[in-house]
PDB file of N, CA and C in Angstrom:
ATOM      1  N   MET C   1     107.480 103.368 105.827  1.00 76.00           N
ATOM      2  CA  MET C   1     106.435 102.412 105.509  1.00 76.00           C
ATOM      3  C   MET C   1     107.020 101.361 104.555  1.00 76.00           C
ATOM      4  N   SER C   2     106.662 100.149 104.789  1.00 80.00           N
ATOM      5  CA  SER C   2     107.236  99.074 103.966  1.00 80.00           C
ATOM      6  C   SER C   2     106.719  99.103 102.544  1.00 80.00           C
ATOM      7  N   ALA C   3     107.478  98.489 101.671  1.00 86.00           N
ATOM      8  CA  ALA C   3     107.079  98.395 100.262  1.00 86.00           C
ATOM      9  C   ALA C   3     105.759  97.632 100.132  1.00 86.00           C
ATOM     10  N   GLU C   4     105.573  96.637 100.971  1.00 87.00           N
ATOM     11  CA  GLU C   4     104.346  95.848 100.935  1.00 87.00           C
ATOM     12  C   GLU C   4     103.126  96.718 101.272  1.00 87.00           C
ATOM     13  N   HIS C   5     103.266  97.559 102.307  1.00 85.00           N
ATOM     14  CA  HIS C   5     102.179  98.458 102.670  1.00 85.00           C
ATOM     15  C   HIS C   5     101.904  99.457 101.564  1.00 85.00           C
ATOM     16  N   ARG C   6     102.933 100.039 101.005  1.00 89.00           N
ATOM     17  CA  ARG C   6     102.757 101.015  99.907  1.00 89.00           C
ATOM     18  C   ARG C   6     102.074 100.380  98.709  1.00 89.00           C
ATOM     19  N   PHE C   7     102.474  99.150  98.380  1.00 93.00           N
ATOM     20  CA  PHE C   7     101.860  98.442  97.248  1.00 93.00           C
ATOM     21  C   PHE C   7     100.380  98.214  97.499  1.00 93.00           C
ATOM     22  N   HIS C   8     100.045  97.732  98.687  1.00 90.00           N
ATOM     23  CA  HIS C   8      98.646  97.446  99.014  1.00 90.00           C
ATOM     24  C   HIS C   8      97.805  98.712  98.967  1.00 90.00           C
ATOM     25  N   ILE C   9      98.307  99.806  99.517  1.00 92.00           N
ATOM     26  CA  ILE C   9      97.596 101.069  99.498  1.00 92.00           C
ATOM     27  C   ILE C   9      97.421 101.563  98.072  1.00 92.00           C
ATOM     28  N   THR C  10      98.477 101.484  97.286  1.00 93.00           N
ATOM     29  CA  THR C  10      98.423 101.904  95.895  1.00 93.00           C
ATOM     30  C   THR C  10      97.364 101.116  95.123  1.00 93.00           C
ATOM     31  N   GLN C  11      97.291  99.823  95.367  1.00 94.00           N
ATOM     32  CA  GLN C  11      96.301  98.974  94.683  1.00 94.00           C
ATOM     33  C   GLN C  11      94.882  99.384  95.065  1.00 94.00           C
ATOM     34  N   LEU C  12      94.649  99.659  96.350  1.00 93.00           N
ATOM     35  CA  LEU C  12      93.309 100.079  96.786  1.00 93.00           C
ATOM     36  C   LEU C  12      92.908 101.393  96.113  1.00 93.00           C
ATOM     37  N   VAL C  13      93.822 102.341  96.082  1.00 93.00           N
ATOM     38  CA  VAL C  13      93.534 103.639  95.459  1.00 93.00           C
ATOM     39  C   VAL C  13      93.311 103.476  93.959  1.00 93.00           C
ATOM     40  N   LYS C  14      94.099 102.625  93.332  1.00 93.00           N
ATOM     41  CA  LYS C  14      93.947 102.366  91.890  1.00 93.00           C
ATOM     42  C   LYS C  14      92.560 101.777  91.599  1.00 93.00           C
ATOM     43  N   GLU C  15      92.149 100.800  92.400  1.00 92.00           N
ATOM     44  CA  GLU C  15      90.826 100.210  92.222  1.00 92.00           C
ATOM     45  C   GLU C  15      89.720 101.251  92.394  1.00 92.00           C
ATOM     46  N   ALA C  16      89.874 102.122  93.391  1.00 91.00           N
ATOM     47  CA  ALA C  16      88.870 103.178  93.613  1.00 91.00           C
ATOM     48  C   ALA C  16      88.815 104.091  92.398  1.00 91.00           C
ATOM     49  N   GLY C  17      89.952 104.448  91.848  1.00 90.00           N
ATOM     50  CA  GLY C  17      90.000 105.281  90.657  1.00 90.00           C
ATOM     51  C   GLY C  17      89.314 104.622  89.472  1.00 90.00           C
ATOM     52  N   GLU C  18      89.515 103.319  89.317  1.00 88.00           N
ATOM     53  CA  GLU C  18      88.878 102.590  88.213  1.00 88.00           C
ATOM     54  C   GLU C  18      87.356 102.614  88.361  1.00 88.00           C
ATOM     55  N   GLN C  19      86.857 102.508  89.604  1.00 84.00           N
ATOM     56  CA  GLN C  19      85.427 102.572  89.826  1.00 84.00           C
ATOM     57  C   GLN C  19      84.891 103.962  89.418  1.00 84.00           C
ATOM     58  N   LEU C  20      85.646 104.994  89.744  1.00 85.00           N
ATOM     59  CA  LEU C  20      85.209 106.345  89.415  1.00 85.00           C
ATOM     60  C   LEU C  20      85.251 106.610  87.916  1.00 85.00           C
ATOM     61  N   VAL C  21      86.240 106.063  87.224  1.00 85.00           N
ATOM     62  CA  VAL C  21      86.321 106.238  85.772  1.00 85.00           C
ATOM     63  C   VAL C  21      85.107 105.636  85.078  1.00 85.00           C
ATOM     64  N   GLU C  22      84.593 104.544  85.618  1.00 79.00           N
ATOM     65  CA  GLU C  22      83.415 103.913  85.025  1.00 79.00           C
ATOM     66  C   GLU C  22      82.177 104.807  85.067  1.00 79.00           C
ATOM     67  N   LEU C  23      82.218 105.840  85.897  1.00 80.00           N
ATOM     68  CA  LEU C  23      81.071 106.740  86.018  1.00 80.00           C
ATOM     69  C   LEU C  23      80.951 107.726  84.858  1.00 80.00           C
ATOM     70  N   ARG C  24      82.027 107.886  84.086  1.00 79.00           N
ATOM     71  CA  ARG C  24      82.037 108.864  82.996  1.00 79.00           C
ATOM     72  C   ARG C  24      80.891 108.671  82.009  1.00 79.00           C
ATOM     73  N   GLY C  25      80.554 107.462  81.693  1.00 74.00           N
ATOM     74  CA  GLY C  25      79.541 107.192  80.692  1.00 74.00           C
ATOM     75  C   GLY C  25      78.125 107.035  81.231  1.00 74.00           C
ATOM     76  N   VAL C  26      77.932 107.265  82.495  1.00 73.00           N
ATOM     77  CA  VAL C  26      76.619 107.043  83.097  1.00 73.00           C
ATOM     78  C   VAL C  26      75.777 108.319  83.018  1.00 73.00           C
ATOM     79  N   HIS C  27      75.090 108.453  81.876  1.00 75.00           N
ATOM     80  CA  HIS C  27      74.261 109.631  81.683  1.00 75.00           C
ATOM     81  C   HIS C  27      72.912 109.290  81.077  1.00 75.00           C
ATOM     82  N   SER C  28      72.731 108.039  80.664  1.00 78.00           N
ATOM     83  CA  SER C  28      71.477 107.719  80.003  1.00 78.00           C
ATOM     84  C   SER C  28      70.711 106.682  80.812  1.00 78.00           C
ATOM     85  N   GLY C  29      69.439 106.661  80.589  1.00 81.00           N
ATOM     86  CA  GLY C  29      68.564 105.748  81.298  1.00 81.00           C
ATOM     87  C   GLY C  29      67.632 106.537  82.219  1.00 81.00           C
ATOM     88  N   THR C  30      66.816 105.794  82.917  1.00 86.00           N
ATOM     89  CA  THR C  30      65.903 106.466  83.848  1.00 86.00           C
ATOM     90  C   THR C  30      66.697 107.036  85.021  1.00 86.00           C
ATOM     91  N   THR C  31      66.091 107.942  85.726  1.00 86.00           N
ATOM     92  CA  THR C  31      66.723 108.526  86.903  1.00 86.00           C
ATOM     93  C   THR C  31      67.136 107.422  87.870  1.00 86.00           C
ATOM     94  N   ALA C  32      66.272 106.448  88.069  1.00 90.00           N
ATOM     95  CA  ALA C  32      66.559 105.352  88.988  1.00 90.00           C
ATOM     96  C   ALA C  32      67.769 104.537  88.525  1.00 90.00           C
ATOM     97  N   GLU C  33      67.847 104.250  87.216  1.00 86.00           N
ATOM     98  CA  GLU C  33      68.972 103.474  86.690  1.00 86.00           C
ATOM     99  C   GLU C  33      70.294 104.220  86.848  1.00 86.00           C
ATOM    100  N   VAL C  34      70.266 105.503  86.515  1.00 86.00           N
ATOM    101  CA  VAL C  34      71.489 106.313  86.631  1.00 86.00           C
ATOM    102  C   VAL C  34      71.896 106.419  88.092  1.00 86.00           C
ATOM    103  N   ALA C  35      70.938 106.712  88.954  1.00 89.00           N
ATOM    104  CA  ALA C  35      71.233 106.832  90.385  1.00 89.00           C
ATOM    105  C   ALA C  35      71.781 105.519  90.946  1.00 89.00           C
ATOM    106  N   ARG C  36      71.188 104.399  90.579  1.00 88.00           N
ATOM    107  CA  ARG C  36      71.644 103.092  91.065  1.00 88.00           C
ATOM    108  C   ARG C  36      73.081 102.839  90.638  1.00 88.00           C
ATOM    109  N   THR C  37      73.380 103.108  89.384  1.00 85.00           N
ATOM    110  CA  THR C  37      74.739 102.878  88.871  1.00 85.00           C
ATOM    111  C   THR C  37      75.738 103.795  89.558  1.00 85.00           C
ATOM    112  N   LEU C  38      75.394 105.080  89.664  1.00 87.00           N
ATOM    113  CA  LEU C  38      76.284 106.037  90.311  1.00 87.00           C
ATOM    114  C   LEU C  38      76.547 105.636  91.767  1.00 87.00           C
ATOM    115  N   LEU C  39      75.499 105.329  92.483  1.00 90.00           N
ATOM    116  CA  LEU C  39      75.642 104.985  93.906  1.00 90.00           C
ATOM    117  C   LEU C  39      76.424 103.688  94.093  1.00 90.00           C
ATOM    118  N   LYS C  40      76.214 102.732  93.204  1.00 88.00           N
ATOM    119  CA  LYS C  40      76.950 101.470  93.275  1.00 88.00           C
ATOM    120  C   LYS C  40      78.450 101.715  93.149  1.00 88.00           C
ATOM    121  N   HIS C  41      78.842 102.458  92.123  1.00 87.00           N
ATOM    122  CA  HIS C  41      80.269 102.722  91.884  1.00 87.00           C
ATOM    123  C   HIS C  41      80.857 103.653  92.932  1.00 87.00           C
ATOM    124  N   LEU C  42      80.118 104.659  93.326  1.00 90.00           N
ATOM    125  CA  LEU C  42      80.594 105.554  94.371  1.00 90.00           C
ATOM    126  C   LEU C  42      80.776 104.832  95.690  1.00 90.00           C
ATOM    127  N   GLY C  43      79.846 103.923  95.986  1.00 92.00           N
ATOM    128  CA  GLY C  43      79.950 103.126  97.215  1.00 92.00           C
ATOM    129  C   GLY C  43      81.192 102.243  97.214  1.00 92.00           C
ATOM    130  N   LYS C  44      81.444 101.605  96.079  1.00 91.00           N
ATOM    131  CA  LYS C  44      82.640 100.759  95.983  1.00 91.00           C
ATOM    132  C   LYS C  44      83.911 101.598  96.112  1.00 91.00           C
ATOM    133  N   SER C  45      83.935 102.750  95.461  1.00 92.00           N
ATOM    134  CA  SER C  45      85.108 103.642  95.553  1.00 92.00           C
ATOM    135  C   SER C  45      85.308 104.110  96.984  1.00 92.00           C
ATOM    136  N   ALA C  46      84.246 104.520  97.630  1.00 93.00           N
ATOM    137  CA  ALA C  46      84.350 104.996  99.009  1.00 93.00           C
ATOM    138  C   ALA C  46      84.871 103.904  99.938  1.00 93.00           C
ATOM    139  N   ALA C  47      84.408 102.678  99.764  1.00 94.00           N
ATOM    140  CA  ALA C  47      84.867 101.570 100.598  1.00 94.00           C
ATOM    141  C   ALA C  47      86.354 101.297 100.378  1.00 94.00           C
ATOM    142  N   LEU C  48      86.803 101.362  99.141  1.00 93.00           N
ATOM    143  CA  LEU C  48      88.209 101.143  98.842  1.00 93.00           C
ATOM    144  C   LEU C  48      89.079 102.266  99.417  1.00 93.00           C
ATOM    145  N   ILE C  49      88.626 103.493  99.309  1.00 94.00           N
ATOM    146  CA  ILE C  49      89.374 104.618  99.872  1.00 94.00           C
ATOM    147  C   ILE C  49      89.430 104.503 101.393  1.00 94.00           C
ATOM    148  N   GLU C  50      88.328 104.085 101.995  1.00 92.00           N
ATOM    149  CA  GLU C  50      88.322 103.906 103.460  1.00 92.00           C
ATOM    150  C   GLU C  50      89.315 102.830 103.874  1.00 92.00           C
ATOM    151  N   LYS C  51      89.383 101.743 103.126  1.00 92.00           N
ATOM    152  CA  LYS C  51      90.365 100.695 103.425  1.00 92.00           C
ATOM    153  C   LYS C  51      91.788 101.225 103.304  1.00 92.00           C
ATOM    154  N   ALA C  52      92.026 102.029 102.260  1.00 94.00           N
ATOM    155  CA  ALA C  52      93.355 102.611 102.079  1.00 94.00           C
ATOM    156  C   ALA C  52      93.699 103.552 103.215  1.00 94.00           C
ATOM    157  N   ARG C  53      92.743 104.343 103.670  1.00 93.00           N
ATOM    158  CA  ARG C  53      92.955 105.280 104.777  1.00 93.00           C
ATOM    159  C   ARG C  53      93.305 104.533 106.052  1.00 93.00           C
ATOM    160  N   VAL C  54      92.546 103.524 106.380  1.00 92.00           N
ATOM    161  CA  VAL C  54      92.784 102.746 107.604  1.00 92.00           C
ATOM    162  C   VAL C  54      94.111 101.986 107.495  1.00 92.00           C
ATOM    163  N   HIS C  55      94.382 101.423 106.338  1.00 91.00           N
ATOM    164  CA  HIS C  55      95.627 100.671 106.135  1.00 91.00           C
ATOM    165  C   HIS C  55      96.842 101.613 106.279  1.00 91.00           C
ATOM    166  N   THR C  56      96.733 102.810 105.713  1.00 93.00           N
ATOM    167  CA  THR C  56      97.811 103.785 105.817  1.00 93.00           C
ATOM    168  C   THR C  56      98.018 104.207 107.271  1.00 93.00           C
ATOM    169  N   ALA C  57      96.947 104.485 107.971  1.00 94.00           N
ATOM    170  CA  ALA C  57      97.047 104.878 109.375  1.00 94.00           C
ATOM    171  C   ALA C  57      97.658 103.760 110.214  1.00 94.00           C
ATOM    172  N   THR C  58      97.231 102.546 109.990  1.00 92.00           N
ATOM    173  CA  THR C  58      97.767 101.403 110.725  1.00 92.00           C
ATOM    174  C   THR C  58      99.256 101.227 110.443  1.00 92.00           C
ATOM    175  N   ALA C  59      99.640 101.337 109.187  1.00 92.00           N
ATOM    176  CA  ALA C  59     101.065 101.189 108.827  1.00 92.00           C
ATOM    177  C   ALA C  59     101.904 102.279 109.479  1.00 92.00           C
ATOM    178  N   ALA C  60     101.371 103.501 109.536  1.00 93.00           N
ATOM    179  CA  ALA C  60     102.122 104.610 110.139  1.00 93.00           C
ATOM    180  C   ALA C  60     102.320 104.361 111.646  1.00 93.00           C
ATOM    181  N   VAL C  61     101.282 103.940 112.334  1.00 94.00           N
ATOM    182  CA  VAL C  61     101.388 103.671 113.774  1.00 94.00           C
ATOM    183  C   VAL C  61     102.348 102.516 114.017  1.00 94.00           C
ATOM    184  N   THR C  62     102.220 101.481 113.198  1.00 90.00           N
ATOM    185  CA  THR C  62     103.083 100.306 113.334  1.00 90.00           C
ATOM    186  C   THR C  62     104.548 100.689 113.110  1.00 90.00           C
ATOM    187  N   ALA C  63     104.776 101.681 112.246  1.00 91.00           N
ATOM    188  CA  ALA C  63     106.143 102.128 111.948  1.00 91.00           C
ATOM    189  C   ALA C  63     106.696 103.069 113.009  1.00 91.00           C
ATOM    190  N   GLY C  64     105.854 103.447 113.978  1.00 93.00           N
ATOM    191  CA  GLY C  64     106.347 104.264 115.084  1.00 93.00           C
ATOM    192  C   GLY C  64     105.853 105.688 115.155  1.00 93.00           C
ATOM    193  N   VAL C  65     104.993 106.099 114.231  1.00 95.00           N
ATOM    194  CA  VAL C  65     104.444 107.445 114.308  1.00 95.00           C
ATOM    195  C   VAL C  65     103.422 107.459 115.453  1.00 95.00           C
ATOM    196  N   ALA C  66     103.372 108.546 116.205  1.00 96.00           N
ATOM    197  CA  ALA C  66     102.493 108.631 117.374  1.00 96.00           C
ATOM    198  C   ALA C  66     101.033 108.421 116.968  1.00 96.00           C
ATOM    199  N   LEU C  67     100.386 107.534 117.708  1.00 95.00           N
ATOM    200  CA  LEU C  67      99.001 107.174 117.418  1.00 95.00           C
ATOM    201  C   LEU C  67      98.089 108.391 117.401  1.00 95.00           C
ATOM    202  N   GLU C  68      98.243 109.309 118.340  1.00 96.00           N
ATOM    203  CA  GLU C  68      97.389 110.489 118.410  1.00 96.00           C
ATOM    204  C   GLU C  68      97.545 111.355 117.174  1.00 96.00           C
ATOM    205  N   GLU C  69      98.780 111.496 116.674  1.00 97.00           N
ATOM    206  CA  GLU C  69      98.998 112.275 115.466  1.00 97.00           C
ATOM    207  C   GLU C  69      98.326 111.638 114.270  1.00 97.00           C
ATOM    208  N   VAL C  70      98.550 110.342 114.117  1.00 96.00           N
ATOM    209  CA  VAL C  70      97.981 109.615 112.976  1.00 96.00           C
ATOM    210  C   VAL C  70      96.457 109.667 113.047  1.00 96.00           C
ATOM    211  N   ALA C  71      95.906 109.482 114.225  1.00 95.00           N
ATOM    212  CA  ALA C  71      94.442 109.528 114.388  1.00 95.00           C
ATOM    213  C   ALA C  71      93.901 110.889 113.950  1.00 95.00           C
ATOM    214  N   ALA C  72      94.588 111.955 114.298  1.00 96.00           N
ATOM    215  CA  ALA C  72      94.169 113.295 113.899  1.00 96.00           C
ATOM    216  C   ALA C  72      94.241 113.454 112.380  1.00 96.00           C
ATOM    217  N   TRP C  73      95.348 113.003 111.792  1.00 95.00           N
ATOM    218  CA  TRP C  73      95.509 113.101 110.337  1.00 95.00           C
ATOM    219  C   TRP C  73      94.438 112.321 109.599  1.00 95.00           C
ATOM    220  N   ALA C  74      94.115 111.130 110.133  1.00 93.00           N
ATOM    221  CA  ALA C  74      93.154 110.241 109.478  1.00 93.00           C
ATOM    222  C   ALA C  74      91.710 110.550 109.867  1.00 93.00           C
ATOM    223  N   ARG C  75      91.552 111.490 110.792  1.00 92.00           N
ATOM    224  CA  ARG C  75      90.212 111.836 111.307  1.00 92.00           C
ATOM    225  C   ARG C  75      89.511 110.620 111.889  1.00 92.00           C
ATOM    226  N   LEU C  76      90.259 109.891 112.684  1.00 91.00           N
ATOM    227  CA  LEU C  76      89.736 108.739 113.399  1.00 91.00           C
ATOM    228  C   LEU C  76      89.909 108.979 114.889  1.00 91.00           C
ATOM    229  N   PRO C  77      88.942 108.534 115.694  1.00 94.00           N
ATOM    230  CA  PRO C  77      89.150 108.596 117.148  1.00 94.00           C
ATOM    231  C   PRO C  77      90.375 107.752 117.509  1.00 94.00           C
ATOM    232  N   ALA C  78      91.226 108.270 118.396  1.00 94.00           N
ATOM    233  CA  ALA C  78      92.466 107.564 118.752  1.00 94.00           C
ATOM    234  C   ALA C  78      92.169 106.175 119.304  1.00 94.00           C
ATOM    235  N   HIS C  79      91.135 106.039 120.111  1.00 94.00           N
ATOM    236  CA  HIS C  79      90.815 104.705 120.682  1.00 94.00           C
ATOM    237  C   HIS C  79      90.407 103.723 119.588  1.00 94.00           C
ATOM    238  N   GLU C  80      89.718 104.222 118.565  1.00 93.00           N
ATOM    239  CA  GLU C  80      89.315 103.351 117.449  1.00 93.00           C
ATOM    240  C   GLU C  80      90.543 102.878 116.655  1.00 93.00           C
ATOM    241  N   LEU C  81      91.452 103.816 116.390  1.00 93.00           N
ATOM    242  CA  LEU C  81      92.679 103.458 115.672  1.00 93.00           C
ATOM    243  C   LEU C  81      93.500 102.492 116.478  1.00 93.00           C
ATOM    244  N   ALA C  82      93.587 102.694 117.796  1.00 94.00           N
ATOM    245  CA  ALA C  82      94.321 101.783 118.661  1.00 94.00           C
ATOM    246  C   ALA C  82      93.749 100.365 118.581  1.00 94.00           C
ATOM    247  N   GLU C  83      92.433 100.250 118.532  1.00 92.00           N
ATOM    248  CA  GLU C  83      91.788  98.942 118.411  1.00 92.00           C
ATOM    249  C   GLU C  83      92.100  98.300 117.072  1.00 92.00           C
ATOM    250  N   ILE C  84      92.085  99.096 116.019  1.00 89.00           N
ATOM    251  CA  ILE C  84      92.382  98.574 114.667  1.00 89.00           C
ATOM    252  C   ILE C  84      93.806  98.060 114.619  1.00 89.00           C
ATOM    253  N   VAL C  85      94.738  98.847 115.162  1.00 89.00           N
ATOM    254  CA  VAL C  85      96.142  98.450 115.175  1.00 89.00           C
ATOM    255  C   VAL C  85      96.319  97.155 115.991  1.00 89.00           C
ATOM    256  N   ALA C  86      95.641  97.081 117.133  1.00 90.00           N
ATOM    257  CA  ALA C  86      95.755  95.892 117.996  1.00 90.00           C
ATOM    258  C   ALA C  86      95.244  94.648 117.282  1.00 90.00           C
ATOM    259  N   VAL C  87      94.137  94.784 116.574  1.00 86.00           N
ATOM    260  CA  VAL C  87      93.573  93.646 115.836  1.00 86.00           C
ATOM    261  C   VAL C  87      94.558  93.229 114.735  1.00 86.00           C
ATOM    262  N   GLY C  88      95.138  94.202 114.051  1.00 74.00           N
ATOM    263  CA  GLY C  88      96.112  93.912 113.012  1.00 74.00           C
ATOM    264  C   GLY C  88      97.332  93.181 113.548  1.00 74.00           C
ATOM    265  N   GLU C  89      97.772  93.556 114.731  1.00 69.00           N
ATOM    266  CA  GLU C  89      98.926  92.902 115.357  1.00 69.00           C
ATOM    267  C   GLU C  89      98.585  91.477 115.754  1.00 69.00           C
ATOM    268  N   ASP C  90      97.350  91.253 116.186  1.00 65.00           N
ATOM    269  CA  ASP C  90      96.918  89.907 116.559  1.00 65.00           C
ATOM    270  C   ASP C  90      96.866  88.973 115.361  1.00 65.00           C
ATOM    271  N   HIS C  91      96.554  89.540 114.193  1.00 58.00           N
ATOM    272  CA  HIS C  91      96.449  88.737 112.975  1.00 58.00           C
ATOM    273  C   HIS C  91      97.720  88.727 112.148  1.00 58.00           C
ATOM    274  N   GLY C  92      98.713  89.525 112.535  1.00 53.00           N
ATOM    275  CA  GLY C  92      99.940  89.651 111.743  1.00 53.00           C
ATOM    276  C   GLY C  92     100.985  88.799 112.250  1.00 53.00           C
TER     277      GLY C  92
END
């Protein structure tokens, strides 16, 4: 995997971690306020982790790892991963 791919993935995971760290102090306020804050940060973290997962899977396939293997590891349907890789190649 290229250094560029590793850097991008590392940044996504780092951002997700930062979102989760912000949850440490969320204990006061109404139930609705706490729930809103928790869900907001958890949602952002989940989206960043999903981007990292897809980016990692795409980089692995692009580097020559078998699409079916990567799809299984990433828990993605192979046809969906193939489409993602194809779109990435069209834009790359």
